[in-house]
Amino acid sequence: MAALYLEHSSGTKFWRFEWEGDTDVKISYGKVGSAGRTMTKSFASADEAQNYAEKQEAAKRKGGYDDAEDPNDPTTETTTTPTKAKQAKSVTPSPPKVAKTRGLGGYAAPEPHKIHQVDDGVAGIDAALASRAQVHDTLHARLALVDPSINSDKYYVLQVLVEEHPNKKAKSNSKTTKTSASQYHVFTRWGRTGTGGQCKMAGPFCDLDDAESEFAKIFKSKTGVVWEKAVPGRQPLTGKYEYLATKKTSTDSSDDDEDDGDGTWFYYLQNDPDGKSDGWYQYDKKNSAEVEDLFGTYVASNKPARLSRRVVTSGSSGFQYRVDLNAMTQTNTSSGTTRPIARTVDGHFPISLPPPPNKKKAAPKKKVVATSAKKPAAKATTKKASPQKKAPPPASASSVAATGGVGTVDDAASSGLKSCGKIYQDYNVMLNQTNLDHNNNKFYKIQLIESSSGNNYTVFTKWGRVGEAGKTQEQGPFADVDAGIKEFAKKFRSKTANKWEDYQEDKDSFQSKTGKYTVVEMEQDAAAAAAMVENVGAAKTFLPCQLDATTKELVDLIFNEDMFKSAMSQMKLDPKKLPLGALSQTQISKGFTVLEKLEEEIDNGATGATLSQLTSEFYTLIPHAFGRSRGPVLKTTEAVQAKYEMLNTLADIEAAQTMQRNVQSAAGDEDTQPHPSDANYQQLAADLTLLDPDKDDDHQLIESYFADTKAGAMKLRQVWRVDRHKEENRFAQHAKLTNRKLLWHGTNVAVVAAILKSGLRIMPHSGGRVGKGIYLADQHQKSAWYVSGAQGTILMFLVEAALGKEHEILTDDPSLTAAPTGYDSVLAKGRTQPPEEAELEIDGKSVTVPQGIPKAVPAAKSSAFDHNEFLVYKESQHRIRYILAFDG
């Protein structure tokens, strides 16, 4: 018999199995203290039964169950697992490594500046341990995941606790004296900022190395950063928690008086509906301490914009506030009321009154100038600025999706809900399930919609096959929000076999179950949606566009919504179920993880059943539209690589959408705003200079380069010089490398905005015939194989590559991740190449431009490559010099 237990906020759960003969297994499960449920499974052989039992036990342990002893269960005295020879083997641990989880309702939120002290939540699991343990000198961290646009602000606390032997006091709990302490525990706590949240304790560990390994594993899973290399206060990775700097961890030695002592916080009340006098009012003690801690991390990190806007849930009132530590305001997320706030370090009330709410003035006109790295461009022809135009008249209520806490009310909802409803808090979830063996590929959407009056609530559901409109149902209205929440949670659990409240507190707790739906995490940007609605409904004036007409067309194309949707459709993704920018980076990362498993299984010669199961898992995480057909199983390395590229494209589309959200967020409420094309152009952080075909020598050189090596009937339309901001400094580290060439790079129009913003990148999962690097070519026709156009336009780049000493190869070598020792780049030598060269001077350095109609290369007649392919394995070894538009 084997018995496993899981400590849970609702009570301890058990799972046991017993052998009944050689081929029958009896399974019992439930809450400790109850009879639970029992079922018996029969198998054809003892081996099948044994395999089943081992898999079940492994799955339970992965889900957090362990060999903890239950004092109410006498069977735990000798917990054993039968072997094939029916011999029992003890699995009683010494000491047991138990993961205990507790809810901390009623506990105060953790305080960041006390990260070096034992967290108050420890007492919620083990009061005795809380009184005698201490936090390890260095193994502790406070993390935060902040996204004010969706009113999301979460914390995560990590601590290694040192529990010294009562008869052997340690002089230090540092790693050098680890043997002086008896046991170590890894404590974690998480939740919405301002709330008690939940906590978990792992251990005890007899060795500090084991505890540190567990600590580092959790830290990396939350931040994406290796603990040994982590620096508090650094910009976090996209979709990951930030390792916060606090007054304790900050290395900033500034004399800013904002760091002197603990501050007291106040809010300014005006026109109070309850009749209170206008004036400053002090925060209650807990809320003041919470905001002070947020302010401390903001200052300790040198006041980055990403930490200036926090979302705090008041433990005393239950209200949620957006606190702007730069503008010094707080906004109730439910009512939208904004009030000034103030901080004093002496505890006295503020003396000054808050400034009156002045209307912001429109920014002065600023001409967008495209600059060249070589010489000033010929003056581009521009259209005379047209008179300022008003925005379209307000849209009717039914034509605009209502917005609320997180996301928008689904378009398929009844007209009353769309026009007068909004999403209640974060009660909005998209689920997906794909099973290729049964040709299942379906979605399920659940929303809790609050009426504009706040008097009733409706649970909206929509389901169907991915790529189709699906069916809908509305339940309610419920007069009580708790009744609506109960129905929402019931549907969530029914479809996923997970509890909504557990998922709401910690998304990482979600466990995908066979035959059930899986959550598709979406980037729900309610603030941006609200801004768009407001922009449609308000009569705003836009400044004339400062870009020349041709450059404006380029910018408009690479940010075009229909172009993005078309690109997604070509990849078999459904833009209706995955609205632009909606699939989160976290969800994309999960897709990469499954592809890695597929790649490994293919390399190991896996069977069709395994590949079908993993492919189904991938399509569940990244919904694809296959109509009524069965989706293809990913069973070759090439098929998996194509999906890697698809996810990279999807991530780049999300990057472009983020730029547009930044534009909408920055627009504010000014009556006069920059032209949208100008605003998008500024987001690129790159200067584009349109070349004159008749006056610019480099245009004529590029034109002949294209004409000699082109593919098919493509026609060159325009060329722009590109100067990406800050790229010059990065490229300068290779200033001593000679052998510089201007080379082609083809791409999808959908990723051009992201490339102009960030440069060409070596993706973690990229690869090809010459390994993992940036692929360039000296023939237009080679790079043209990789383009994907839109609206009759194809875009390509010409890149200056600092090649240095080239290592030549004639056969594929996909294992390469760097040039061999003594070399700076790799040249996969093609059987043909342009026979001539011209010189172009850029930034004072000579850059070779291949010229002439390609000819056979006798020395490479046995090469596996048709054309030359140049590989650099450092992103800093290239600089984008031109972007070209073609008719295609």
PDB file of C-alpha atoms in Angstrom, residues 493-722:
ATOM      1  CA  ARG A 493     -14.108  23.686 -12.716  1.00  0.00           C
ATOM      2  CA  SER A 494     -16.462  21.601 -14.853  1.00  0.00           C
ATOM      3  CA  LYS A 495     -14.475  22.320 -18.006  1.00  0.00           C
ATOM      4  CA  THR A 496     -10.918  22.216 -16.597  1.00  0.00           C
ATOM      5  CA  ALA A 497     -11.098  20.095 -13.384  1.00  0.00           C
ATOM      6  CA  ASN A 498      -9.256  22.987 -11.679  1.00  0.00           C
ATOM      7  CA  LYS A 499     -10.597  25.365  -9.037  1.00  0.00           C
ATOM      8  CA  TRP A 500     -11.028  28.961 -10.244  1.00  0.00           C
ATOM      9  CA  GLU A 501      -9.952  30.420  -6.899  1.00  0.00           C
ATOM     10  CA  ASP A 502      -6.669  28.469  -7.032  1.00  0.00           C
ATOM     11  CA  TYR A 503      -5.983  29.601 -10.601  1.00  0.00           C
ATOM     12  CA  GLN A 504      -6.931  33.183  -9.755  1.00  0.00           C
ATOM     13  CA  GLU A 505      -4.374  33.314  -6.944  1.00  0.00           C
ATOM     14  CA  ASP A 506      -1.571  31.550  -8.799  1.00  0.00           C
ATOM     15  CA  LYS A 507      -1.797  30.839 -12.535  1.00  0.00           C
ATOM     16  CA  ASP A 508       1.161  28.466 -12.248  1.00  0.00           C
ATOM     17  CA  SER A 509      -0.991  26.169 -10.106  1.00  0.00           C
ATOM     18  CA  PHE A 510      -3.133  25.176 -13.122  1.00  0.00           C
ATOM     19  CA  GLN A 511      -2.825  21.502 -14.033  1.00  0.00           C
ATOM     20  CA  SER A 512      -3.967  20.363 -17.498  1.00  0.00           C
ATOM     21  CA  LYS A 513      -6.130  17.240 -17.219  1.00  0.00           C
ATOM     22  CA  THR A 514      -6.765  14.540 -19.820  1.00  0.00           C
ATOM     23  CA  GLY A 515     -10.063  15.105 -21.605  1.00  0.00           C
ATOM     24  CA  LYS A 516     -10.473  18.599 -20.129  1.00  0.00           C
ATOM     25  CA  TYR A 517      -9.933  22.124 -21.404  1.00  0.00           C
ATOM     26  CA  THR A 518      -6.729  24.103 -20.809  1.00  0.00           C
ATOM     27  CA  VAL A 519      -6.497  27.853 -20.129  1.00  0.00           C
ATOM     28  CA  VAL A 520      -5.166  29.975 -22.976  1.00  0.00           C
ATOM     29  CA  GLU A 521      -3.559  32.957 -21.244  1.00  0.00           C
ATOM     30  CA  MET A 522      -4.433  36.182 -23.020  1.00  0.00           C
ATOM     31  CA  GLU A 523      -2.942  39.677 -22.806  1.00  0.00           C
ATOM     32  CA  GLN A 524      -6.180  41.400 -21.793  1.00  0.00           C
ATOM     33  CA  ASP A 525      -5.471  45.093 -22.141  1.00  0.00           C
ATOM     34  CA  ALA A 526      -8.567  46.773 -20.757  1.00  0.00           C
ATOM     35  CA  ALA A 527      -6.924  50.162 -20.421  1.00  0.00           C
ATOM     36  CA  ALA A 528      -5.924  50.242 -24.075  1.00  0.00           C
ATOM     37  CA  ALA A 529      -9.373  49.056 -25.125  1.00  0.00           C
ATOM     38  CA  ALA A 530     -10.974  51.763 -23.025  1.00  0.00           C
ATOM     39  CA  ALA A 531      -8.648  54.322 -24.555  1.00  0.00           C
ATOM     40  CA  MET A 532      -9.645  53.235 -28.057  1.00  0.00           C
ATOM     41  CA  VAL A 533     -13.327  53.454 -27.169  1.00  0.00           C
ATOM     42  CA  GLU A 534     -12.798  56.904 -25.750  1.00  0.00           C
ATOM     43  CA  ASN A 535     -10.863  58.013 -28.825  1.00  0.00           C
ATOM     44  CA  VAL A 536     -13.690  56.861 -31.079  1.00  0.00           C
ATOM     45  CA  GLY A 537     -16.288  58.627 -28.984  1.00  0.00           C
ATOM     46  CA  ALA A 538     -14.439  61.894 -28.481  1.00  0.00           C
ATOM     47  CA  ALA A 539     -13.936  64.625 -31.047  1.00  0.00           C
ATOM     48  CA  LYS A 540     -10.137  64.945 -31.055  1.00  0.00           C
ATOM     49  CA  THR A 541      -7.904  66.890 -33.399  1.00  0.00           C
ATOM     50  CA  PHE A 542      -4.809  65.277 -34.918  1.00  0.00           C
ATOM     51  CA  LEU A 543      -1.800  67.255 -36.057  1.00  0.00           C
ATOM     52  CA  PRO A 544      -0.908  66.898 -39.757  1.00  0.00           C
ATOM     53  CA  CYS A 545       1.392  63.967 -40.464  1.00  0.00           C
ATOM     54  CA  GLN A 546       5.036  65.062 -40.564  1.00  0.00           C
ATOM     55  CA  LEU A 547       6.249  62.081 -42.597  1.00  0.00           C
ATOM     56  CA  ASP A 548       6.607  62.214 -46.367  1.00  0.00           C
ATOM     57  CA  ALA A 549       3.776  60.389 -48.111  1.00  0.00           C
ATOM     58  CA  THR A 550       5.893  57.352 -49.107  1.00  0.00           C
ATOM     59  CA  THR A 551       7.340  56.808 -45.646  1.00  0.00           C
ATOM     60  CA  LYS A 552       3.882  57.203 -44.150  1.00  0.00           C
ATOM     61  CA  GLU A 553       2.647  54.397 -46.411  1.00  0.00           C
ATOM     62  CA  LEU A 554       5.468  52.160 -45.152  1.00  0.00           C
ATOM     63  CA  VAL A 555       4.757  52.886 -41.489  1.00  0.00           C
ATOM     64  CA  ASP A 556       1.033  52.381 -41.971  1.00  0.00           C
ATOM     65  CA  LEU A 557       1.663  49.022 -43.671  1.00  0.00           C
ATOM     66  CA  ILE A 558       3.902  47.535 -40.970  1.00  0.00           C
ATOM     67  CA  PHE A 559       1.343  48.457 -38.283  1.00  0.00           C
ATOM     68  CA  ASN A 560      -1.712  47.521 -40.337  1.00  0.00           C
ATOM     69  CA  GLU A 561      -4.264  45.424 -38.446  1.00  0.00           C
ATOM     70  CA  ASP A 562      -5.560  43.582 -41.523  1.00  0.00           C
ATOM     71  CA  MET A 563      -1.972  42.697 -42.467  1.00  0.00           C
ATOM     72  CA  PHE A 564      -1.396  41.131 -39.026  1.00  0.00           C
ATOM     73  CA  LYS A 565      -4.660  39.192 -39.257  1.00  0.00           C
ATOM     74  CA  SER A 566      -3.750  37.925 -42.708  1.00  0.00           C
ATOM     75  CA  ALA A 567      -0.366  36.751 -41.444  1.00  0.00           C
ATOM     76  CA  MET A 568      -2.047  34.875 -38.589  1.00  0.00           C
ATOM     77  CA  SER A 569      -4.533  33.239 -40.949  1.00  0.00           C
ATOM     78  CA  GLN A 570      -1.690  32.063 -43.197  1.00  0.00           C
ATOM     79  CA  MET A 571      -0.197  30.331 -40.147  1.00  0.00           C
ATOM     80  CA  LYS A 572      -3.547  28.576 -39.508  1.00  0.00           C
ATOM     81  CA  LEU A 573      -4.179  30.735 -36.447  1.00  0.00           C
ATOM     82  CA  ASP A 574      -7.644  32.145 -35.844  1.00  0.00           C
ATOM     83  CA  PRO A 575      -7.622  35.960 -35.373  1.00  0.00           C
ATOM     84  CA  LYS A 576     -11.176  35.790 -34.008  1.00  0.00           C
ATOM     85  CA  LYS A 577     -10.182  33.547 -31.109  1.00  0.00           C
ATOM     86  CA  LEU A 578      -6.750  35.184 -30.763  1.00  0.00           C
ATOM     87  CA  PRO A 579      -7.383  38.933 -31.124  1.00  0.00           C
ATOM     88  CA  LEU A 580      -4.300  40.878 -32.151  1.00  0.00           C
ATOM     89  CA  GLY A 581      -1.823  41.087 -29.304  1.00  0.00           C
ATOM     90  CA  ALA A 582      -4.004  38.847 -27.164  1.00  0.00           C
ATOM     91  CA  LEU A 583      -1.895  35.700 -26.767  1.00  0.00           C
ATOM     92  CA  SER A 584       0.395  36.321 -23.810  1.00  0.00           C
ATOM     93  CA  GLN A 585       4.156  35.849 -23.900  1.00  0.00           C
ATOM     94  CA  THR A 586       3.664  33.293 -21.117  1.00  0.00           C
ATOM     95  CA  GLN A 587       1.358  31.262 -23.348  1.00  0.00           C
ATOM     96  CA  ILE A 588       3.798  31.523 -26.246  1.00  0.00           C
ATOM     97  CA  SER A 589       6.568  30.274 -23.921  1.00  0.00           C
ATOM     98  CA  LYS A 590       4.426  27.248 -23.056  1.00  0.00           C
ATOM     99  CA  GLY A 591       4.113  26.544 -26.762  1.00  0.00           C
ATOM    100  CA  PHE A 592       7.915  26.625 -27.106  1.00  0.00           C
ATOM    101  CA  THR A 593       8.214  24.152 -24.214  1.00  0.00           C
ATOM    102  CA  VAL A 594       5.953  21.595 -25.929  1.00  0.00           C
ATOM    103  CA  LEU A 595       7.853  22.007 -29.208  1.00  0.00           C
ATOM    104  CA  GLU A 596      11.079  21.238 -27.340  1.00  0.00           C
ATOM    105  CA  LYS A 597       9.503  17.994 -26.079  1.00  0.00           C
ATOM    106  CA  LEU A 598       8.379  17.130 -29.607  1.00  0.00           C
ATOM    107  CA  GLU A 599      11.843  17.797 -30.980  1.00  0.00           C
ATOM    108  CA  GLU A 600      13.393  15.551 -28.346  1.00  0.00           C
ATOM    109  CA  GLU A 601      10.900  12.734 -28.980  1.00  0.00           C
ATOM    110  CA  ILE A 602      11.467  12.919 -32.745  1.00  0.00           C
ATOM    111  CA  ASP A 603      15.228  12.714 -32.220  1.00  0.00           C
ATOM    112  CA  ASN A 604      14.666   9.646 -30.017  1.00  0.00           C
ATOM    113  CA  GLY A 605      12.498   7.935 -32.642  1.00  0.00           C
ATOM    114  CA  ALA A 606       9.195   8.283 -30.772  1.00  0.00           C
ATOM    115  CA  THR A 607       6.030   6.490 -31.892  1.00  0.00           C
ATOM    116  CA  GLY A 608       3.035   8.078 -33.579  1.00  0.00           C
ATOM    117  CA  ALA A 609       0.948   7.967 -30.392  1.00  0.00           C
ATOM    118  CA  THR A 610       3.467  10.037 -28.427  1.00  0.00           C
ATOM    119  CA  LEU A 611       3.828  12.616 -31.192  1.00  0.00           C
ATOM    120  CA  SER A 612       0.045  12.830 -31.609  1.00  0.00           C
ATOM    121  CA  GLN A 613      -0.419  13.474 -27.884  1.00  0.00           C
ATOM    122  CA  LEU A 614       2.256  16.186 -27.789  1.00  0.00           C
ATOM    123  CA  THR A 615       0.942  17.803 -30.991  1.00  0.00           C
ATOM    124  CA  SER A 616      -2.541  17.874 -29.450  1.00  0.00           C
ATOM    125  CA  GLU A 617      -1.039  19.589 -26.403  1.00  0.00           C
ATOM    126  CA  PHE A 618       0.631  22.193 -28.644  1.00  0.00           C
ATOM    127  CA  TYR A 619      -2.600  22.943 -30.546  1.00  0.00           C
ATOM    128  CA  THR A 620      -4.414  23.209 -27.200  1.00  0.00           C
ATOM    129  CA  LEU A 621      -1.969  25.880 -25.995  1.00  0.00           C
ATOM    130  CA  ILE A 622      -1.759  27.698 -29.352  1.00  0.00           C
ATOM    131  CA  PRO A 623      -5.227  27.424 -30.965  1.00  0.00           C
ATOM    132  CA  HIS A 624      -5.142  26.618 -34.690  1.00  0.00           C
ATOM    133  CA  ALA A 625      -8.049  26.725 -37.142  1.00  0.00           C
ATOM    134  CA  PHE A 626      -8.250  23.579 -39.285  1.00  0.00           C
ATOM    135  CA  GLY A 627     -11.916  23.810 -40.203  1.00  0.00           C
ATOM    136  CA  ARG A 628     -13.502  20.365 -39.872  1.00  0.00           C
ATOM    137  CA  SER A 629     -10.278  18.633 -40.893  1.00  0.00           C
ATOM    138  CA  ARG A 630      -7.948  16.886 -38.483  1.00  0.00           C
ATOM    139  CA  GLY A 631      -4.836  18.929 -37.690  1.00  0.00           C
ATOM    140  CA  PRO A 632      -1.526  17.483 -38.937  1.00  0.00           C
ATOM    141  CA  VAL A 633       0.684  15.634 -36.457  1.00  0.00           C
ATOM    142  CA  LEU A 634       4.087  17.303 -36.029  1.00  0.00           C
ATOM    143  CA  LYS A 635       6.336  14.313 -36.703  1.00  0.00           C
ATOM    144  CA  THR A 636       9.382  15.763 -38.445  1.00  0.00           C
ATOM    145  CA  THR A 637      12.097  18.155 -37.366  1.00  0.00           C
ATOM    146  CA  GLU A 638      11.141  20.429 -40.269  1.00  0.00           C
ATOM    147  CA  ALA A 639       7.510  20.591 -39.106  1.00  0.00           C
ATOM    148  CA  VAL A 640       8.570  21.481 -35.572  1.00  0.00           C
ATOM    149  CA  GLN A 641      11.002  24.123 -36.861  1.00  0.00           C
ATOM    150  CA  ALA A 642       8.167  25.695 -38.867  1.00  0.00           C
ATOM    151  CA  LYS A 643       6.135  25.998 -35.656  1.00  0.00           C
ATOM    152  CA  TYR A 644       9.129  27.541 -33.879  1.00  0.00           C
ATOM    153  CA  GLU A 645       9.213  30.177 -36.628  1.00  0.00           C
ATOM    154  CA  MET A 646       5.441  30.636 -36.324  1.00  0.00           C
ATOM    155  CA  LEU A 647       5.758  31.355 -32.583  1.00  0.00           C
ATOM    156  CA  ASN A 648       8.622  33.767 -33.235  1.00  0.00           C
ATOM    157  CA  THR A 649       6.408  35.584 -35.756  1.00  0.00           C
ATOM    158  CA  LEU A 650       3.554  35.604 -33.247  1.00  0.00           C
ATOM    159  CA  ALA A 651       5.861  37.109 -30.611  1.00  0.00           C
ATOM    160  CA  ASP A 652       6.942  39.809 -33.081  1.00  0.00           C
ATOM    161  CA  ILE A 653       3.326  40.633 -33.893  1.00  0.00           C
ATOM    162  CA  GLU A 654       2.731  40.991 -30.144  1.00  0.00           C
ATOM    163  CA  ALA A 655       5.756  43.339 -29.966  1.00  0.00           C
ATOM    164  CA  ALA A 656       4.223  45.552 -32.684  1.00  0.00           C
ATOM    165  CA  GLN A 657       0.900  45.544 -30.845  1.00  0.00           C
ATOM    166  CA  THR A 658       2.698  46.567 -27.655  1.00  0.00           C
ATOM    167  CA  MET A 659       4.131  49.564 -29.502  1.00  0.00           C
ATOM    168  CA  GLN A 660       0.637  50.578 -30.566  1.00  0.00           C
ATOM    169  CA  ARG A 661      -0.673  50.166 -27.031  1.00  0.00           C
ATOM    170  CA  ASN A 662       2.138  52.446 -25.890  1.00  0.00           C
ATOM    171  CA  VAL A 663       0.931  55.038 -28.407  1.00  0.00           C
ATOM    172  CA  GLN A 664      -2.629  54.805 -27.124  1.00  0.00           C
ATOM    173  CA  SER A 665      -1.477  54.995 -23.513  1.00  0.00           C
ATOM    174  CA  ALA A 666       0.703  58.038 -24.176  1.00  0.00           C
ATOM    175  CA  ALA A 667      -2.062  59.869 -26.034  1.00  0.00           C
ATOM    176  CA  GLY A 668      -3.810  60.764 -22.785  1.00  0.00           C
ATOM    177  CA  ASP A 669      -6.706  63.180 -22.921  1.00  0.00           C
ATOM    178  CA  GLU A 670      -5.162  66.005 -24.953  1.00  0.00           C
ATOM    179  CA  ASP A 671      -7.586  67.543 -27.405  1.00  0.00           C
ATOM    180  CA  THR A 672      -4.853  67.824 -30.040  1.00  0.00           C
ATOM    181  CA  GLN A 673      -2.662  64.782 -30.597  1.00  0.00           C
ATOM    182  CA  PRO A 674       0.173  63.704 -32.914  1.00  0.00           C
ATOM    183  CA  HIS A 675      -0.886  61.987 -36.101  1.00  0.00           C
ATOM    184  CA  PRO A 676      -1.142  58.192 -35.528  1.00  0.00           C
ATOM    185  CA  SER A 677       1.447  57.509 -38.237  1.00  0.00           C
ATOM    186  CA  ASP A 678       3.914  59.869 -36.544  1.00  0.00           C
ATOM    187  CA  ALA A 679       3.251  58.252 -33.167  1.00  0.00           C
ATOM    188  CA  ASN A 680       3.835  54.757 -34.570  1.00  0.00           C
ATOM    189  CA  TYR A 681       7.004  55.946 -36.315  1.00  0.00           C
ATOM    190  CA  GLN A 682       8.377  57.275 -33.044  1.00  0.00           C
ATOM    191  CA  GLN A 683       7.802  53.866 -31.424  1.00  0.00           C
ATOM    192  CA  LEU A 684      10.217  52.279 -33.905  1.00  0.00           C
ATOM    193  CA  ALA A 685      13.156  54.173 -32.378  1.00  0.00           C
ATOM    194  CA  ALA A 686      14.725  54.307 -35.840  1.00  0.00           C
ATOM    195  CA  ASP A 687      15.233  57.042 -38.437  1.00  0.00           C
ATOM    196  CA  LEU A 688      14.159  56.219 -42.003  1.00  0.00           C
ATOM    197  CA  THR A 689      15.455  58.356 -44.876  1.00  0.00           C
ATOM    198  CA  LEU A 690      13.836  57.895 -48.290  1.00  0.00           C
ATOM    199  CA  LEU A 691      16.484  57.779 -51.036  1.00  0.00           C
ATOM    200  CA  ASP A 692      16.168  59.656 -54.323  1.00  0.00           C
ATOM    201  CA  PRO A 693      16.825  57.252 -57.233  1.00  0.00           C
ATOM    202  CA  ASP A 694      18.335  60.035 -59.330  1.00  0.00           C
ATOM    203  CA  LYS A 695      20.495  61.779 -56.763  1.00  0.00           C
ATOM    204  CA  ASP A 696      21.673  59.179 -54.224  1.00  0.00           C
ATOM    205  CA  ASP A 697      24.663  57.141 -55.363  1.00  0.00           C
ATOM    206  CA  ASP A 698      23.928  54.332 -52.920  1.00  0.00           C
ATOM    207  CA  HIS A 699      20.443  53.922 -54.417  1.00  0.00           C
ATOM    208  CA  GLN A 700      21.956  53.347 -57.865  1.00  0.00           C
ATOM    209  CA  LEU A 701      24.450  50.831 -56.456  1.00  0.00           C
ATOM    210  CA  ILE A 702      21.659  48.958 -54.635  1.00  0.00           C
ATOM    211  CA  GLU A 703      19.514  48.974 -57.777  1.00  0.00           C
ATOM    212  CA  SER A 704      22.227  47.227 -59.791  1.00  0.00           C
ATOM    213  CA  TYR A 705      22.855  44.787 -56.888  1.00  0.00           C
ATOM    214  CA  PHE A 706      19.152  43.851 -57.046  1.00  0.00           C
ATOM    215  CA  ALA A 707      18.917  43.736 -60.848  1.00  0.00           C
ATOM    216  CA  ASP A 708      21.874  41.332 -61.172  1.00  0.00           C
ATOM    217  CA  THR A 709      20.780  38.875 -58.455  1.00  0.00           C
ATOM    218  CA  LYS A 710      16.986  39.271 -58.364  1.00  0.00           C
ATOM    219  CA  ALA A 711      14.293  36.625 -58.297  1.00  0.00           C
ATOM    220  CA  GLY A 712      11.395  36.424 -60.752  1.00  0.00           C
ATOM    221  CA  ALA A 713       9.387  39.499 -61.676  1.00  0.00           C
ATOM    222  CA  MET A 714       9.866  41.466 -58.461  1.00  0.00           C
ATOM    223  CA  LYS A 715      10.272  45.199 -59.045  1.00  0.00           C
ATOM    224  CA  LEU A 716      12.158  47.582 -56.770  1.00  0.00           C
ATOM    225  CA  ARG A 717       9.906  50.395 -55.603  1.00  0.00           C
ATOM    226  CA  GLN A 718      11.648  52.371 -52.821  1.00  0.00           C
ATOM    227  CA  VAL A 719      14.770  52.318 -50.638  1.00  0.00           C
ATOM    228  CA  TRP A 720      15.191  53.915 -47.207  1.00  0.00           C
ATOM    229  CA  ARG A 721      18.357  54.335 -45.205  1.00  0.00           C
ATOM    230  CA  VAL A 722      17.901  53.016 -41.683  1.00  0.00           C
TER     231      VAL A 722
END
